[in-house]
mmCIF file of C-alpha atoms in Angstrom:
data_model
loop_
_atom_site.group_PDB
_atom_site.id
_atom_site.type_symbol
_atom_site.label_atom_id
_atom_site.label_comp_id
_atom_site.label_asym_id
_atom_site.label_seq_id
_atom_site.Cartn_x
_atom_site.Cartn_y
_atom_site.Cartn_z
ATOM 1 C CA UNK A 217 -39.084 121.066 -68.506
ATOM 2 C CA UNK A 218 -37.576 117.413 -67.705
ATOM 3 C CA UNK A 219 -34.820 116.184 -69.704
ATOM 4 C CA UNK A 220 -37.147 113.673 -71.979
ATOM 5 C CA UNK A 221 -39.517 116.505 -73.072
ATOM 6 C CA UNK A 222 -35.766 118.631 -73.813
ATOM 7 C CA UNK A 223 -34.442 115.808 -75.295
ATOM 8 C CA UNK A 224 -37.861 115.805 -77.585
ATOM 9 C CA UNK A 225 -37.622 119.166 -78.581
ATOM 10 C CA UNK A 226 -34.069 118.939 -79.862
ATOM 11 C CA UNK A 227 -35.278 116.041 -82.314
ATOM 12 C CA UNK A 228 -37.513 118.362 -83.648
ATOM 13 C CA UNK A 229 -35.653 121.155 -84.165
ATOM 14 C CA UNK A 230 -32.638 118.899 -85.477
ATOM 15 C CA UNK A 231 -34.862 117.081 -87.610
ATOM 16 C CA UNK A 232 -36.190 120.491 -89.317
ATOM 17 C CA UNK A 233 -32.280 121.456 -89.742
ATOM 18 C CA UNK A 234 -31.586 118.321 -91.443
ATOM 19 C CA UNK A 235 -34.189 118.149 -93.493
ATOM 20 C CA UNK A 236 -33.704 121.817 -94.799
ATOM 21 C CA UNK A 237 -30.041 120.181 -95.653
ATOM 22 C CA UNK A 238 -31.162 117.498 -97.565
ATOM 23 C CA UNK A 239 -30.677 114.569 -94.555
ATOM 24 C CA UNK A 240 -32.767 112.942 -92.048
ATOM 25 C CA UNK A 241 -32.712 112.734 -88.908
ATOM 26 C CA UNK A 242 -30.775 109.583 -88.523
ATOM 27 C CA UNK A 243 -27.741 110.863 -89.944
ATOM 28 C CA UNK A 244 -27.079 113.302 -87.201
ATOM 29 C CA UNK A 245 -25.347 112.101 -84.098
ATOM 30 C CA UNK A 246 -26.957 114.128 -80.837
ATOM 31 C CA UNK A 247 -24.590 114.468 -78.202
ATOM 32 C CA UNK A 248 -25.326 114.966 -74.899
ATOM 33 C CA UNK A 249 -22.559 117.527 -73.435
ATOM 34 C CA UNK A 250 -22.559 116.235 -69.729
ATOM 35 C CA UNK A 251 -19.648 118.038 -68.439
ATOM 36 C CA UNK A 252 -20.709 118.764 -64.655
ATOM 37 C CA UNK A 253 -23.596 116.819 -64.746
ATOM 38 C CA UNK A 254 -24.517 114.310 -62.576
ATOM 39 C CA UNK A 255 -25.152 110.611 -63.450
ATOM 40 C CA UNK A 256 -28.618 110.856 -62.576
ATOM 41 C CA UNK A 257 -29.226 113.325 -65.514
ATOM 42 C CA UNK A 258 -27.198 111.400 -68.008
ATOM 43 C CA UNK A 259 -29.342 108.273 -66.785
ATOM 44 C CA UNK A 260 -32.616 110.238 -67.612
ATOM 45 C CA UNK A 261 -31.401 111.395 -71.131
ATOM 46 C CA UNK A 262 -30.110 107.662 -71.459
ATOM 47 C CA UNK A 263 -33.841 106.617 -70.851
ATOM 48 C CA UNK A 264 -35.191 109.510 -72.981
ATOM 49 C CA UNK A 265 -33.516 107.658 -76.210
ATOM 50 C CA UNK A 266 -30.206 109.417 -76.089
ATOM 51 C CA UNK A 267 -27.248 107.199 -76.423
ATOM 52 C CA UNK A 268 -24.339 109.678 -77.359
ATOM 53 C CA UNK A 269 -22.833 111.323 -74.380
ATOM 54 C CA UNK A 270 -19.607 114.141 -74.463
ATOM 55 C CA UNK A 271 -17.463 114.787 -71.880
ATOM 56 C CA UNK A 272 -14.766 118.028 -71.627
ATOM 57 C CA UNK A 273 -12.376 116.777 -68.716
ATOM 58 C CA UNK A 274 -10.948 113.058 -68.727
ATOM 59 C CA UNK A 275 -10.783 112.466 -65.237
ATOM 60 C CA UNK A 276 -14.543 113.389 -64.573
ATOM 61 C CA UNK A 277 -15.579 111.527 -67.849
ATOM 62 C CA UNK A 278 -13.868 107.937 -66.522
ATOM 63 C CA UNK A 279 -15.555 108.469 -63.765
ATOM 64 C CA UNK A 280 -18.993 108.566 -65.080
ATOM 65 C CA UNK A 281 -18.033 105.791 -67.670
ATOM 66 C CA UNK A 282 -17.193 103.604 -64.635
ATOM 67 C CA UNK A 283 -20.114 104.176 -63.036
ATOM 68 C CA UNK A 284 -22.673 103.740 -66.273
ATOM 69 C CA UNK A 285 -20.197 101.008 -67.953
ATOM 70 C CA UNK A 286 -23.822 98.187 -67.567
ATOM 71 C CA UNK A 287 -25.723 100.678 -70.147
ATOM 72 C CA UNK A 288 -24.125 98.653 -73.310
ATOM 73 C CA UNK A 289 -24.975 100.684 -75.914
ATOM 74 C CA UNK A 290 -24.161 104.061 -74.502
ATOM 75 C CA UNK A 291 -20.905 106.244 -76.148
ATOM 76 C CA UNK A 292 -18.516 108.209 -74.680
ATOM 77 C CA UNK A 293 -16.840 110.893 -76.374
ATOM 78 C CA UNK A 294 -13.662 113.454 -75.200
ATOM 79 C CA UNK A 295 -15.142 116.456 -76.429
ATOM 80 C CA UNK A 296 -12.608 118.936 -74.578
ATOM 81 C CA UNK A 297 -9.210 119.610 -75.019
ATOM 82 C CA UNK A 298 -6.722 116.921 -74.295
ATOM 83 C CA UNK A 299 -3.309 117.109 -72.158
ATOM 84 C CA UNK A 300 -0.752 114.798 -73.525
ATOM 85 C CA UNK A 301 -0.318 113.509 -70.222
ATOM 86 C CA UNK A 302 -3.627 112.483 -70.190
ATOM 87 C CA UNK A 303 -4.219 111.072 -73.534
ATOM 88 C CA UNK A 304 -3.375 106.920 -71.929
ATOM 89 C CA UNK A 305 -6.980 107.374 -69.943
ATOM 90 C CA UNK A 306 -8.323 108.978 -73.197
ATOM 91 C CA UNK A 307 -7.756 106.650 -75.371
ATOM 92 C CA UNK A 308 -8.242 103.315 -72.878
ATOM 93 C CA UNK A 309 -12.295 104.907 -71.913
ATOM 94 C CA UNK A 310 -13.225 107.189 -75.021
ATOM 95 C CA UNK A 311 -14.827 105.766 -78.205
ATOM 96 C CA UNK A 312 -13.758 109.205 -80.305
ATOM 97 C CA UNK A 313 -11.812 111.816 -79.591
ATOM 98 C CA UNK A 314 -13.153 115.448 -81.055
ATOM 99 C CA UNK A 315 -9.891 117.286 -79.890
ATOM 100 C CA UNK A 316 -6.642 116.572 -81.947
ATOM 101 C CA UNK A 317 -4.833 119.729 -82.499
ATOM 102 C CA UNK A 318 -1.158 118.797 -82.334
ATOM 103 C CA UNK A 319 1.578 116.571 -83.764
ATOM 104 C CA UNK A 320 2.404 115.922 -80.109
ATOM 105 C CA UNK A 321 -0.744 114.926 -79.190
ATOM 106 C CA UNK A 322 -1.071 112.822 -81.932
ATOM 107 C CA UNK A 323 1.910 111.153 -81.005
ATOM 108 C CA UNK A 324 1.259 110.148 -78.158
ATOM 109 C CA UNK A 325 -2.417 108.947 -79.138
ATOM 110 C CA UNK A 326 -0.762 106.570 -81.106
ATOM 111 C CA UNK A 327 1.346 105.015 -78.965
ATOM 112 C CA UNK A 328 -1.251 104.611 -76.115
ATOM 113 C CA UNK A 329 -3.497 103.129 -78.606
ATOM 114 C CA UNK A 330 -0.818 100.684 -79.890
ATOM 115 C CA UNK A 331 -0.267 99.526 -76.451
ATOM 116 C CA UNK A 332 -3.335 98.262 -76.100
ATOM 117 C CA UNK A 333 -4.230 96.808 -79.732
ATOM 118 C CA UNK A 334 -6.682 99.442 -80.476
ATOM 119 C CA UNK A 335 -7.338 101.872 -83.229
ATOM 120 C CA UNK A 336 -8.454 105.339 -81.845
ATOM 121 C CA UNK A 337 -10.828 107.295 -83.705
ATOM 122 C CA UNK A 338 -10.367 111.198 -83.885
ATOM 123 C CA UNK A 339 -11.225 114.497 -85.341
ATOM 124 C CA UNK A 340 -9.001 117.029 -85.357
ATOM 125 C CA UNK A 341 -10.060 120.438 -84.094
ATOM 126 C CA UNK A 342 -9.835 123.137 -85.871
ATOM 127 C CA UNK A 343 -10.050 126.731 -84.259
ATOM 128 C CA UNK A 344 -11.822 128.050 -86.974
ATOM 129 C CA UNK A 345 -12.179 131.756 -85.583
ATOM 130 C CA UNK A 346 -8.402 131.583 -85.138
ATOM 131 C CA UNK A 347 -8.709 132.901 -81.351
ATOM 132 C CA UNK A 348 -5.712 132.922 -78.793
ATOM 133 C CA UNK A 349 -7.695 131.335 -76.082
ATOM 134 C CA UNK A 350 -9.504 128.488 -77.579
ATOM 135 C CA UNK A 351 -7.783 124.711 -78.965
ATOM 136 C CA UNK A 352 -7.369 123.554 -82.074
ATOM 137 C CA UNK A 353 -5.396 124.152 -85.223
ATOM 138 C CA UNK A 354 -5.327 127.472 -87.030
ATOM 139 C CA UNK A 355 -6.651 126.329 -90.280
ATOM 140 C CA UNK A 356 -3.807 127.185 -92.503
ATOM 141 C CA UNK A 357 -2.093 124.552 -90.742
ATOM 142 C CA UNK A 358 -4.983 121.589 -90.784
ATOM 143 C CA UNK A 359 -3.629 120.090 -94.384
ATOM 144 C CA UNK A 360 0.023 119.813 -92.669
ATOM 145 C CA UNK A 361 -1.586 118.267 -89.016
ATOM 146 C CA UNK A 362 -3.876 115.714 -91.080
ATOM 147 C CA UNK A 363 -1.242 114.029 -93.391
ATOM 148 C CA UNK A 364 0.874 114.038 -89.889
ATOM 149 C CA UNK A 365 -1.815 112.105 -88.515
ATOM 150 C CA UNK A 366 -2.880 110.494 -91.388
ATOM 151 C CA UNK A 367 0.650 108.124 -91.153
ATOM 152 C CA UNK A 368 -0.064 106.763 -87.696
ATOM 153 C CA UNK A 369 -0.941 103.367 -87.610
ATOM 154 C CA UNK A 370 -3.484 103.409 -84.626
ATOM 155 C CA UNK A 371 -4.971 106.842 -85.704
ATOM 156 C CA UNK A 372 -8.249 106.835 -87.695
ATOM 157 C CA UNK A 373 -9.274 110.228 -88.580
ATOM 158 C CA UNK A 374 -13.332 110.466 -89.096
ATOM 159 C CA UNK A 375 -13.418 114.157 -89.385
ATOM 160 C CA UNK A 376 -13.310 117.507 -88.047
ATOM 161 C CA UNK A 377 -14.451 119.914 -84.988
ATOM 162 C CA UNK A 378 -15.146 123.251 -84.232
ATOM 163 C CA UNK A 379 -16.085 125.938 -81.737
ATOM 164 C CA UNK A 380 -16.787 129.420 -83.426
ATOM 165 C CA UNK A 381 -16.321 132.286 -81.687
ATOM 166 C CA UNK A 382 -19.513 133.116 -79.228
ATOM 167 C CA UNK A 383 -22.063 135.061 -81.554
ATOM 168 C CA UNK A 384 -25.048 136.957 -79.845
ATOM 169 C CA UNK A 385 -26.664 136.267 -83.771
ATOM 170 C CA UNK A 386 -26.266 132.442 -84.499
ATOM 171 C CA UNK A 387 -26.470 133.424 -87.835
ATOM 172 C CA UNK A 388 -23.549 135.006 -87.221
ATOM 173 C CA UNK A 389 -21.958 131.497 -86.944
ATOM 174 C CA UNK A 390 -22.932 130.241 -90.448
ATOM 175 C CA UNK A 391 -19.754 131.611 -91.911
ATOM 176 C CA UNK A 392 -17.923 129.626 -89.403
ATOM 177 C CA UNK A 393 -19.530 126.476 -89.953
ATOM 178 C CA UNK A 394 -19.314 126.198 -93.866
ATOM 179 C CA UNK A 395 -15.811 127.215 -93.583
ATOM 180 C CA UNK A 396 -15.510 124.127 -91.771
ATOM 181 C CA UNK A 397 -16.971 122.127 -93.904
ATOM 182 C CA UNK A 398 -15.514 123.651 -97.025
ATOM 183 C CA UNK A 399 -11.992 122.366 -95.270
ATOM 184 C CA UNK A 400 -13.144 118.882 -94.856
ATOM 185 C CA UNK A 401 -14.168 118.654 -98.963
ATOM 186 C CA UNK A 402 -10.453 120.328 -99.386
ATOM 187 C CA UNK A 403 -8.982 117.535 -97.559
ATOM 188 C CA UNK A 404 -11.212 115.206 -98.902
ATOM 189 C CA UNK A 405 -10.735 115.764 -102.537
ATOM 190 C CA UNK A 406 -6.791 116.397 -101.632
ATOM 191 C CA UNK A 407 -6.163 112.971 -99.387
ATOM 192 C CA UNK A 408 -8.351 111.399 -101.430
ATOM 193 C CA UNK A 409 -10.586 110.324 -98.263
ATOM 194 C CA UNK A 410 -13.627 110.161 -96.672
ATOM 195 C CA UNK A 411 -14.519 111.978 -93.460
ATOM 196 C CA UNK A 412 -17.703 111.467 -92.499
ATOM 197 C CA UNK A 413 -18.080 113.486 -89.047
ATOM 198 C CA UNK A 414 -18.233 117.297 -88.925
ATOM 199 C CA UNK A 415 -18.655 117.921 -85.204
ATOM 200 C CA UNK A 416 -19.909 121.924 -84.756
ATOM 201 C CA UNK A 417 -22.912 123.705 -83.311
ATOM 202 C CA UNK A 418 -23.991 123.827 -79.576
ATOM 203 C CA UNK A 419 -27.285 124.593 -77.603
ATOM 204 C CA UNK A 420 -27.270 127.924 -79.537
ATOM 205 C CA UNK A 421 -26.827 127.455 -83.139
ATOM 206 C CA UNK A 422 -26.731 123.355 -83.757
ATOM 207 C CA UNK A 423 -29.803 124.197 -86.420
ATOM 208 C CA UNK A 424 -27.440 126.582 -88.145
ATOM 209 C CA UNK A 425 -24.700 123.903 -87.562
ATOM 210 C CA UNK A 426 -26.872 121.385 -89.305
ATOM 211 C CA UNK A 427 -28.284 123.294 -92.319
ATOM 212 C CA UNK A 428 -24.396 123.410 -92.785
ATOM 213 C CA UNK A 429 -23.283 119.892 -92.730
ATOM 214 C CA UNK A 430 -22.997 119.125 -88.802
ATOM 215 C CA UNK A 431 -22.912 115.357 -87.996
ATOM 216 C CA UNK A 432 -22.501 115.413 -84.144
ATOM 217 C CA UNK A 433 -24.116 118.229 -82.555
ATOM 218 C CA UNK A 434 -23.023 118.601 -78.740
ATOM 219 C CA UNK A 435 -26.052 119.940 -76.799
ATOM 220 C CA UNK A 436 -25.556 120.542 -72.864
ATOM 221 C CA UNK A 437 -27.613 123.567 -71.579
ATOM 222 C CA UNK A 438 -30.773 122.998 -74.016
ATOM 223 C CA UNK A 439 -30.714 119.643 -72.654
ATOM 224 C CA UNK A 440 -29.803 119.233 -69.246
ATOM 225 C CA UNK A 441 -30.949 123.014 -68.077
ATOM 226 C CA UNK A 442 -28.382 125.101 -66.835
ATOM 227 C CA UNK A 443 -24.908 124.378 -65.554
ATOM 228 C CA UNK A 444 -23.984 124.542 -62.166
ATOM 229 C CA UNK A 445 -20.335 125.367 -61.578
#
């Protein structure tokens, strides 16, 4: 199947989700999870209607940025984790950043952001299965990582991201995905705030992720086909 008649089947499916949830359509955010792809193939989801686009490694994500910067309403998000060292290219190329995990990180956010006048927009990751190998803040320490953040000037925090563990069920990953979201109302109701981004759910499960609250769902294999490494 081409990308456009993909593309077409995850509206459908996302719409059902939403609509189970109480939503529409509009208020989810399909992201296109590019990482390896060529330009060509984010150019024929671009013409397909898709204007969200996610990218897991900074370097290869400025690149394609660069090279699609005359496509004025397309979006570029940093949807992997993020080296400190690499956060100045982050935050100068990516509209929103779904991986703070760190008070370093957010340090240093900040300041690249205040060099050049802007105000970054984030959501802190959360690594809701609590697994050694994966990013993102165990979630007993979110509350003290979000007030952290919550004092930086060029920080605006929109919400927060997940990836559950891999679960041969997707049902399986319901538990993780209302956890989630049950953490955002804490924080919500706590900060007194308003987050309105839950990024969770993949090729696999973003119905699941939906029914549950999802606002960005990052879609790369249902979309694009297969990854070739």
């Amino acid at each position: 199947m081409s990308v456009k008649e993909n593309y077409q089947r995850i509206l459908e499916i996302a719409k059902t989700a939403a609509e189970k949830s109480g939503r529409k359509l509009e208020d989810i955010i399909i992201l296109g999870a590019s990482k390896t792809q060529p330009v060509e193939k984010i150019v024929q989801a671009y013409e397909a209607g898709l204007r969200y686009f996610g990218e897991n490694k900074v370097q290869e994500g400025v690149e394609k940025i660069e090279k699609l910067k005359h496509l004025d309403d397309i979006h570029w998000h940093l949807i992997g984790g993020l080296q400190t060292n690499k956060a100045k290219y982050a935050v100068k190329y990516f509209e929103l950043i779904h991986s703070l995990d760190r008070p370093a990180l957010a340090d240093e956010i900040d300041k690249r952001a205040k060099k050049i006048n802007k105000v970054q927009d984030v959501l802190i990751e959360v690594n809701i299965g609590e697994e050694e190998t994966k990013y993102g803040v165990h979630p007993e320490k979110l509350k003290e990582l979000f007030e952290y953040s919550l004092q930086k000037e060029n920080i605006n925090i929109l919400g927060l991201m997940c990836i559950p563990p891999y679960c041969e069920n997707k049902e399986e990953s319901r538990k993780y995905f209302a956890k989630l979201r049950e953490l955002k109302d804490e924080i919500e109701k706590e900060f007194q705030v308003h987050l309105p981004h839950l990024s969770m759910g993949m090729s696999s499960d973003f119905d699941i992720a939906i029914e549950e609250g999802a606002t960005i769902v990052r879609i790369g294999t249902l979309l694009f086909g297969e990854r070739k490494y």
